[in-house]
XYZ file of C-alpha atoms in Angstrom:
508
model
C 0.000 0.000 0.000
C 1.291 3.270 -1.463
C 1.226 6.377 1.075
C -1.338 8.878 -0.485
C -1.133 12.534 -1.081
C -3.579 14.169 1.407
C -6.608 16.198 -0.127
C -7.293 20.266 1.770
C -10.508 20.553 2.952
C -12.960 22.585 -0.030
C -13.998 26.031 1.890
C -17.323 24.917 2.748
C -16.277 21.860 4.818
C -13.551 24.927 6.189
C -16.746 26.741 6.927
C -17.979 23.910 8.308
C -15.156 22.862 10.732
C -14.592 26.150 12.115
C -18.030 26.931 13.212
C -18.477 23.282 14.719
C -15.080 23.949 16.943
C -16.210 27.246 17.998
C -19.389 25.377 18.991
C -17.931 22.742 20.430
C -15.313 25.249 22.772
C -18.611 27.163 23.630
C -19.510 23.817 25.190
C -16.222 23.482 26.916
C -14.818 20.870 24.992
C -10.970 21.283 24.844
C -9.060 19.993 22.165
C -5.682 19.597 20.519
C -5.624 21.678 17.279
C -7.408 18.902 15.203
C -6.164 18.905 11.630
C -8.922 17.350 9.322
C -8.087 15.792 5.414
C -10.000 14.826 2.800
C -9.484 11.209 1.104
C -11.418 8.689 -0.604
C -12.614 4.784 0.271
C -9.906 3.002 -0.773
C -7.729 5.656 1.392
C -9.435 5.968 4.113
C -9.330 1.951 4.259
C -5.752 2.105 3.622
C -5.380 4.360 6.850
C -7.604 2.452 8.441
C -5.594 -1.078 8.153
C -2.666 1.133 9.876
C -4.615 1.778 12.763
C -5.526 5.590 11.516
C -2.192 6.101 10.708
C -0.359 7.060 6.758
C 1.886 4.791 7.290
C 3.450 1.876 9.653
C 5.850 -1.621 8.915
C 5.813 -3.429 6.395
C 3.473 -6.757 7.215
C 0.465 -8.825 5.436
C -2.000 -8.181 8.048
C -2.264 -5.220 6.804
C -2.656 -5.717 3.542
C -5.429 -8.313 4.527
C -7.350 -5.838 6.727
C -7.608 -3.437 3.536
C -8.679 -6.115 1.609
C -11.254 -6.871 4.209
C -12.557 -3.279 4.378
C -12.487 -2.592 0.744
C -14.686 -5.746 0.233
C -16.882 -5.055 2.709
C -18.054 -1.543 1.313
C -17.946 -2.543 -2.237
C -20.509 -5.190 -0.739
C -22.391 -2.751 0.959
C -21.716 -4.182 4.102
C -20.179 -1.689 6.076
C -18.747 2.148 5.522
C -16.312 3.562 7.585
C -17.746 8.040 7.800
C -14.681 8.892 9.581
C -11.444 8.408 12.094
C -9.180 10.400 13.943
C -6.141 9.441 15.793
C -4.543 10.251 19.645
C -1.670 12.716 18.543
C -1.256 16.721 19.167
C -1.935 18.030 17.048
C -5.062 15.835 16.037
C -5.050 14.029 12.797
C -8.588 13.392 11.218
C -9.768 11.783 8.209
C -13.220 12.792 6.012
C -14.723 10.397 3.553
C -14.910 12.764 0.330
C -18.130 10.158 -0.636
C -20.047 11.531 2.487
C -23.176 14.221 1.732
C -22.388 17.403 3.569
C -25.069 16.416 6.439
C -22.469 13.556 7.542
C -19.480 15.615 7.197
C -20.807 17.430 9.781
C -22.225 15.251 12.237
C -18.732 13.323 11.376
C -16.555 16.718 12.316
C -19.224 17.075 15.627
C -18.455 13.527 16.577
C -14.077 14.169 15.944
C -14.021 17.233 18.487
C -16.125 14.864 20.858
C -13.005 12.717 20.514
C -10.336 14.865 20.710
C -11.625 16.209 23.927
C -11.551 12.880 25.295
C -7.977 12.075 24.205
C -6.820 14.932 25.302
C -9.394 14.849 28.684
C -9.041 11.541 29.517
C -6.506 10.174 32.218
C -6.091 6.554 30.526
C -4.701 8.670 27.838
C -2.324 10.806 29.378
C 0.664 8.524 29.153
C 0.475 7.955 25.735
C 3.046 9.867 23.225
C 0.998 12.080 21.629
C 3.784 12.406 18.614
C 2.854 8.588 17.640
C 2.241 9.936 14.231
C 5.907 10.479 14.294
C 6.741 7.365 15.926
C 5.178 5.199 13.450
C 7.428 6.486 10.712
C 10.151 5.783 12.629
C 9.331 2.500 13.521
C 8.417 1.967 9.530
C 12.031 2.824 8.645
C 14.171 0.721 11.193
C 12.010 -2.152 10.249
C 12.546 -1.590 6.805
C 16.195 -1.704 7.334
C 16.131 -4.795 9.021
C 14.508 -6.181 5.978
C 17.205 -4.710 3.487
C 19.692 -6.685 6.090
C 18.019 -9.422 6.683
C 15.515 -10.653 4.632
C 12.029 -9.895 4.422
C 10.967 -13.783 5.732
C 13.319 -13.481 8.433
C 11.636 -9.811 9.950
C 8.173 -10.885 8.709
C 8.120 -14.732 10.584
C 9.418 -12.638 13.595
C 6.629 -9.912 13.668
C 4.397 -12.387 13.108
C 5.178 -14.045 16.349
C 5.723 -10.421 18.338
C 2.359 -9.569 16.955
C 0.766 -12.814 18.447
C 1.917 -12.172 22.115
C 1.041 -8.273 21.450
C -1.854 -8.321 24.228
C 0.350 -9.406 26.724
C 0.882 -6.887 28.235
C 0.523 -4.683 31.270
C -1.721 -2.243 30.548
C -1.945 -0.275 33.594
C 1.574 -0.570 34.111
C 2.055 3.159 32.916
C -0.127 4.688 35.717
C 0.933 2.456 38.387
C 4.276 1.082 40.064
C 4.499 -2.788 40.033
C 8.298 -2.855 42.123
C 9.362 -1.218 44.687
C 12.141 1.549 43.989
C 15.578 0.515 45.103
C 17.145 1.215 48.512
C 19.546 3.133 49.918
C 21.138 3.107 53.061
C 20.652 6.870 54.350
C 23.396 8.406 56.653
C 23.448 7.451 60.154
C 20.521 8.090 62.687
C 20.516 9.390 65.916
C 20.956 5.567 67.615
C 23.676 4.678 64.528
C 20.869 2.447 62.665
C 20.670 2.956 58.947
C 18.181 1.723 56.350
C 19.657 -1.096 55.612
C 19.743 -2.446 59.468
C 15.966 -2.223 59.593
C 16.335 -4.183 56.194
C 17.883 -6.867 57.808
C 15.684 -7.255 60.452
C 16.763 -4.528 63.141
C 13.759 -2.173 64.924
C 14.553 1.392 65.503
C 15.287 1.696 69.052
C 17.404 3.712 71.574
C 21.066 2.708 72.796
C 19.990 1.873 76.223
C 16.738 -0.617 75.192
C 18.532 -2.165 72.147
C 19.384 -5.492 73.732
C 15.848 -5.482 74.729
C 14.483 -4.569 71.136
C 17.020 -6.067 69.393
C 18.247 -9.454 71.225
C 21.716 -10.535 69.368
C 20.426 -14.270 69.615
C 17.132 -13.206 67.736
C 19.265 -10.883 64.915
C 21.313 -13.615 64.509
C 18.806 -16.321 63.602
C 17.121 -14.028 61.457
C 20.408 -13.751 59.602
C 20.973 -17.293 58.934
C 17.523 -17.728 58.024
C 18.135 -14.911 55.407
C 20.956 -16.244 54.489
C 19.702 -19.564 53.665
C 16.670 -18.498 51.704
C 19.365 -16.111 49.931
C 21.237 -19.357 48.650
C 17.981 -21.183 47.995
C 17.576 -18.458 45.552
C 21.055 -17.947 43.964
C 21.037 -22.028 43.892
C 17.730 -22.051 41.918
C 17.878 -18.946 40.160
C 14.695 -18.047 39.867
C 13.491 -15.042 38.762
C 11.242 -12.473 38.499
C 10.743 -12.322 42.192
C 7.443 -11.748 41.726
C 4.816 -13.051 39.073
C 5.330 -10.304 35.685
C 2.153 -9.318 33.766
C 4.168 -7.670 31.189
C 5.304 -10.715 29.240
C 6.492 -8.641 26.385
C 8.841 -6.805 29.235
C 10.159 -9.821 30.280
C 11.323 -10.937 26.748
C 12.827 -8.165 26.279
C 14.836 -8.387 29.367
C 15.856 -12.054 29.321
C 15.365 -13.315 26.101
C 18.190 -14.547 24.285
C 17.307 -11.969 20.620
C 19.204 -10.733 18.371
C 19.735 -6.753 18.089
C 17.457 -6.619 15.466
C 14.786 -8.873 17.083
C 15.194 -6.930 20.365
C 14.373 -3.876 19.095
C 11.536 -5.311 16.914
C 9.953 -6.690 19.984
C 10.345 -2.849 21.358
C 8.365 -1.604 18.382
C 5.145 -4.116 19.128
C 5.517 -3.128 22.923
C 5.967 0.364 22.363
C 2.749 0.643 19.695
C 0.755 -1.943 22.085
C 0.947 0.644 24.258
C -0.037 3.238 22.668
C -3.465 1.288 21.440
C -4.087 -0.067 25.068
C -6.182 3.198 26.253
C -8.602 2.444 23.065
C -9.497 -0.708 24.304
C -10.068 0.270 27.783
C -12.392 3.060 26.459
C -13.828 2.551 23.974
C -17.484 2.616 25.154
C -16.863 6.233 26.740
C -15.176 7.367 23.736
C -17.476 6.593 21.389
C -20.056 7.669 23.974
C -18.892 10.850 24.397
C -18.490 11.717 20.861
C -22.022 10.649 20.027
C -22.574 12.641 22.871
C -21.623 16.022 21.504
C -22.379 14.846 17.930
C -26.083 14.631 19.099
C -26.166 17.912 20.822
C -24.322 19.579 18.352
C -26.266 18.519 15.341
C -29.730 18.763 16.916
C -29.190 22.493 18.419
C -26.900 24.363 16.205
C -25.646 22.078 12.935
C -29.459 21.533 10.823
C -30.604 22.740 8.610
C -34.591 21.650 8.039
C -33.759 19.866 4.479
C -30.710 17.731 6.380
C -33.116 16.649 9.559
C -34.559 13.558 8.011
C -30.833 12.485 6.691
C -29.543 13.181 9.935
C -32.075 10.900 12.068
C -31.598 7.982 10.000
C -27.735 8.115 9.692
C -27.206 8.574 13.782
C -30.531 6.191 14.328
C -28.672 3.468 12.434
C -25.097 4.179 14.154
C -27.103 3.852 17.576
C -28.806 0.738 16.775
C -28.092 -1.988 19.163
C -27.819 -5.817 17.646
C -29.039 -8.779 19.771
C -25.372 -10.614 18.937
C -23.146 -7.766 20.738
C -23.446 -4.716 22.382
C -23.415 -1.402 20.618
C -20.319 0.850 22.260
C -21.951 4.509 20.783
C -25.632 3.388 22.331
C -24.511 1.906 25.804
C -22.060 4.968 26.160
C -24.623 7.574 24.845
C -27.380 6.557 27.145
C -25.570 5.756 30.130
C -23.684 9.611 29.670
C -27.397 11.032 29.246
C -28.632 8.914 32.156
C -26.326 10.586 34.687
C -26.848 13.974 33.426
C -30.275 13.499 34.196
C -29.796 12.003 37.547
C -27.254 14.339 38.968
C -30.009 17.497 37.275
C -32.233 15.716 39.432
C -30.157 14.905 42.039
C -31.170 11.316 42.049
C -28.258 10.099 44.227
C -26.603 9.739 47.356
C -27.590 8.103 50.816
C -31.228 9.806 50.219
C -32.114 8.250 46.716
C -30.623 5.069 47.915
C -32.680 4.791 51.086
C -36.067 5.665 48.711
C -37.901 2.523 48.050
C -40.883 4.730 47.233
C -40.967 3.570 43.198
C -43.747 6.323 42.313
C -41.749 8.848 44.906
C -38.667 8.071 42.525
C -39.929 8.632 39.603
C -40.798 12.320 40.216
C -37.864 12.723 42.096
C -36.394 16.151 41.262
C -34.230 18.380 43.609
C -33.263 20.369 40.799
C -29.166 20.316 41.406
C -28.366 21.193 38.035
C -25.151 19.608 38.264
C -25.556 16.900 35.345
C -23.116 19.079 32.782
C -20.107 19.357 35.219
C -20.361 15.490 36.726
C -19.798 14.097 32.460
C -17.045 16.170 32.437
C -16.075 14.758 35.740
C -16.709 10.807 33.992
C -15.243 11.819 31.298
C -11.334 12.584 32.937
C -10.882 9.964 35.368
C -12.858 6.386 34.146
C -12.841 4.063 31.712
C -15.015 1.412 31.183
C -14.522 -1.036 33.654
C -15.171 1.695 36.510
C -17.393 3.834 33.963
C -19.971 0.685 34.349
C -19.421 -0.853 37.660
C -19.980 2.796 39.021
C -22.846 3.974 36.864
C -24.670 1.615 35.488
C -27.996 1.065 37.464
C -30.958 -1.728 37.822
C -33.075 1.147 36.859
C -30.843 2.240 33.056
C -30.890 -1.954 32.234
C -34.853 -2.225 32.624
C -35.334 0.905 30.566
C -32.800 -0.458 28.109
C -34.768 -3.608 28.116
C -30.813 -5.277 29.280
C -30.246 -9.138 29.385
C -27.412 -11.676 30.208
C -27.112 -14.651 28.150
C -25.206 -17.658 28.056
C -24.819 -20.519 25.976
C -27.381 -23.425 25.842
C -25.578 -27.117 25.281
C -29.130 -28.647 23.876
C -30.280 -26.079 21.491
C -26.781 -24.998 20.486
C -27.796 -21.242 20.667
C -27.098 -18.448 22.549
C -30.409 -17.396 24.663
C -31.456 -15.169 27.540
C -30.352 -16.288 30.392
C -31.245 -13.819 32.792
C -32.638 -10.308 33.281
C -31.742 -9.749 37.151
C -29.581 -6.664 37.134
C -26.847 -8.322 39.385
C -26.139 -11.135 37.028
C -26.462 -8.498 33.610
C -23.942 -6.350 35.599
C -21.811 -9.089 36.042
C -21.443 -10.054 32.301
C -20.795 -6.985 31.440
C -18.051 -6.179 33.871
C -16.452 -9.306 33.347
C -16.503 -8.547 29.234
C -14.515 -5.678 30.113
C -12.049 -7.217 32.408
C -8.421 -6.887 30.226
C -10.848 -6.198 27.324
C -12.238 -10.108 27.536
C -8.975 -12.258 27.469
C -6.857 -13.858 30.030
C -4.511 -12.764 32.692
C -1.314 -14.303 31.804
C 1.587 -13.827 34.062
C 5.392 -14.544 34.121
C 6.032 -17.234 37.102
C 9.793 -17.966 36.393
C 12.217 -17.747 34.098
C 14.647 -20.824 35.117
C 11.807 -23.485 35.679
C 12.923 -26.936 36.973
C 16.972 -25.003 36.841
C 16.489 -25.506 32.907
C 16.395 -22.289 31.576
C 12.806 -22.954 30.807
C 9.972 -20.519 30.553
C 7.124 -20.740 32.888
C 3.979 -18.764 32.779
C 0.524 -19.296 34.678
C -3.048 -18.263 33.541
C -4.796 -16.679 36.569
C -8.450 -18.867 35.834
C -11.293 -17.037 36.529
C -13.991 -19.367 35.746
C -13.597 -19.366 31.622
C -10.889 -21.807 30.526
C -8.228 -20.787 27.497
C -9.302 -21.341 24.073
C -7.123 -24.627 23.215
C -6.247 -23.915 19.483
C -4.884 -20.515 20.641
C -3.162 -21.508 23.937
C -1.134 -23.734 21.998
C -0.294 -21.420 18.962
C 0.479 -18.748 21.503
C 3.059 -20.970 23.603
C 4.696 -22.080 19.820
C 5.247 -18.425 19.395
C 6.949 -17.898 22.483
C 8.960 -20.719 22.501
C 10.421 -19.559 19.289
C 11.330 -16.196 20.671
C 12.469 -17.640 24.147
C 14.634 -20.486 22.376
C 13.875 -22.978 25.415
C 10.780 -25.061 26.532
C 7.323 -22.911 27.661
C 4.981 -23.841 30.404
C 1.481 -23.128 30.915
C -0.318 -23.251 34.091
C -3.831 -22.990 33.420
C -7.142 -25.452 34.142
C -8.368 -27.587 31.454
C -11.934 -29.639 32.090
C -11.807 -28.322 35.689
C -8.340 -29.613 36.338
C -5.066 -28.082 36.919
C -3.120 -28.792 34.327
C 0.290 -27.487 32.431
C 0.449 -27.513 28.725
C 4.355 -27.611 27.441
C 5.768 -26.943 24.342
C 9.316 -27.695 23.371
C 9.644 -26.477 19.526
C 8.151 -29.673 17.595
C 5.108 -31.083 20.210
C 2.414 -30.013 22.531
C 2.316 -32.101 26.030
C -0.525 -31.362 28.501
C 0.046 -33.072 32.192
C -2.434 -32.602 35.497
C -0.572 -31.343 38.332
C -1.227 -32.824 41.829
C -2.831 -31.078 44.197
């Protein structure tokens, strides 16, 4: 895929995006300076098989996802109005196929995003000069193909691209180890740092044998001694179980210079993408948000209103196989304007089990405009449901859990108690759906062997892709991979050495 020359905007779409951004500030939306571009289908799919971006490394997934979205809208199966990308300034694309009522609900819904990018505190770490980045990345791999062949790079991404979710992805807003110590200058009674380390208790010079019994110091030092040896005799490592299995490759594995920093690229750009998946129903919320409000006070015309209800009617539409991130976001953003207007919360509302007494319930607050922009900085959608969604929103919504039925071979409703809808939906959002794989050690059995465990949580690993995954990382570890996960309600391991798979049950 050839990198396109970008089309200006024609002066009425200029027209167009200025007035929408002075609407949207008026609103007190706050944006990066959002740079919009004009291309066609087969562009905007291009862009959109790099993840919104002109251009990234050379690979065949890409190429297939094109192919994919090209076929699908020659098909009439799907259309793709817009996208915009996480950089300052903003990048965003226009379909120059859209009628002029969609390029403005589409340039509404953009400054919806950009606020949230730039809003949003699951964003914050992110480099906002990934547009940048990506072009960098593009040219070191394309050096390493020039070097080394383009099999070679491409068999290698293709495994780096398999293990691409595992990763930490709150590990750039929190701190997983402790920071190293140092031993600070002496203290008043001569202890430093590094005595209370080893087992000492602060204490004064006169009640130190009393605090500090030698006998008791020096068992405690043998004892730390020997567990000391255990370790060095073992050698064991991490310390502690590592969610960031890409980390850990990169650390211990045994890569070449060119895989290493390969392997850097994926982690670096899984990254970046990680804050998408943790918000997308917000994001796309809040967009259709402002889109709405936007459109329906300031952007109509009277001709355009009939265009305009059946284009945002059919992006709202909610399908019995999945849920709909724009709808569930929308509603649930409208729902607690309305209830903090109202003031329907806190101990008060809580305590009312007057149903009729609720639904007049008005203390006229007025504060429904400030709390969204509250939601909108500090949650994403794990918190975004488990703290706002209500029973009340999922019987208005007409909300169901379902599961699978073994007879019928169909999915069907299972429930409609709010605790048990709640709970589906949570745990769909849990690491966006998959696993919790963790690093357990790095030197299993003294064998150099890699050792991971899946942290089961009632849903067992798909087999197919357990095994493909472990094949990949065997082949960039260069040793034997372990598994610890539960297959038909058993603990079990599943190995893979570089030419079988071998599941055993391990004894309780």
């Amino acid at each position: 895929m050839a990198v396109t020359t970008h089309r200006a905007l024609p002066p009425e779409i200029r027209d167009i995006q200025c007035r929408m951004e002075e609407i949207a500030r008026s609103y007190g939306l706050d944006c990066f300076e959002t740079i919009f571009e004009m291309l066609d289908y087969e562009e905007l799919s291009m862009f959109a098989a790099y993840g919104g971006f002109p251009i990234r490394y050379p690979h065949w997934r890409f190429g297939a996802e094109y192919d994919e979205l090209l076929k699908s809208y020659s098909y009439g199966l799907s259309k793709i109005y817009e996208m915009v990308i996480n950089t300052d300034p903003c990048y965003a694309y226009l379909l120059t196929a859209n009628e002029m009522t969609d390029q403005k609900l589409v340039i509404a819904h953009v400054y919806g995003h950009c606020d949230f990018f730039k809003n949003n505190a699951w964003f914050a770490p992110t480099n906002r000069k990934m547009l940048d980045q990506m072009a960098n990345h593009a040219a070191r791999v394309n050096r390493y193909i020039d070097r080394f062949g383009y099999e070679n790079v491409e068999r290698f991404i293709d495994c780096c691209l398999s293990l691409d979710n595992l990763i930490d992805p709150y590990l750039p807003h929190i701190q997983r180890t402790a920071p190293p110590e140092h031993a600070s200058k002496s203290k008043t009674n001569g202890e430093s740092d590094s005595d209370s380390s080893r087992g000492r208790f602060r204490a004064k010079d006169y009640m130190d044998d009393y605090i500090n019994p030698p006998e008791v110091l020096e068992r405690e030092e043998m004892r730390r001694s020997a567990v000391a040896q255990e370790k060095a005799a073992q050698r064991s490592f991490p310390e502690e179980p590592q969610r960031d299995v890409l980390k850990f490759l990169l650390d211990h594995a045994p890569l070449k210079q060119w895989q290493h920093d390969v392997l850097a690229i994926i982690r670096d750009e899984a990254y970046y993408f990680a804050p998408q998946g943790q918000t997308k129903i917000m994001n796309e919320g809040w967009a259709s948000y402002w889109h709405s409000t936007i459109m329906t006070r300031h952007g109509l015309t009277d001709a355009e209103v009939i265009d305009y209800a059946d284009h945002h009617s059919g992006t709202m539409a909610m399908s019995p196989q999945r849920i709909n991130p724009y709808k569930i976001g929308i509603e649930l953003f409208r729902d607690i304007e309305e209830r903090w207007n109202r003031g329907k919360f806190g101990e008060e509302w809580e305590a009312c089990d007057d149903m009729h007494h609720k639904r007049s319930w008005d203390r006229e607050l007025g504060l429904g405009r400030d709390k969204i922009f509250e939601v909108r900085r500090i949650h994403n959608d794990l918190t975004f449901i488990d703290t706002f969604l209500t029973a009340e929103f999922c019987q208005r919504h007409k909300m169901f859990s379902f599961a699978y039925n073994d007879r019928s071979g169909d999915y069907e409703i299972a429930s409609r108690e709010f605790d048990e809808i709640k709970k589906q939906f949570l745990k769909s959002l849990t690491n966006h759906g998959r696993p919790f794989i963790f690093v357990v050690d790095g030197n299993h059995s003294n064998r150099g062997e890699l050792y991971l465990r899946h942290d089961y949580q009632g849903v067992e690993l798909k087999q197919d892709y357990a095994n493909d995954t472990l094949k990949n990382l065997q082949a960039i570890w260069g040793r034997p991979v372990h598994l610890e996960t539960v297959i038909d309600e058993e603990l079990s391991t599943i190995s893979y050495d570089g030419h079988t798979h071998e599941i055993k049950s391990i004894e309780k």
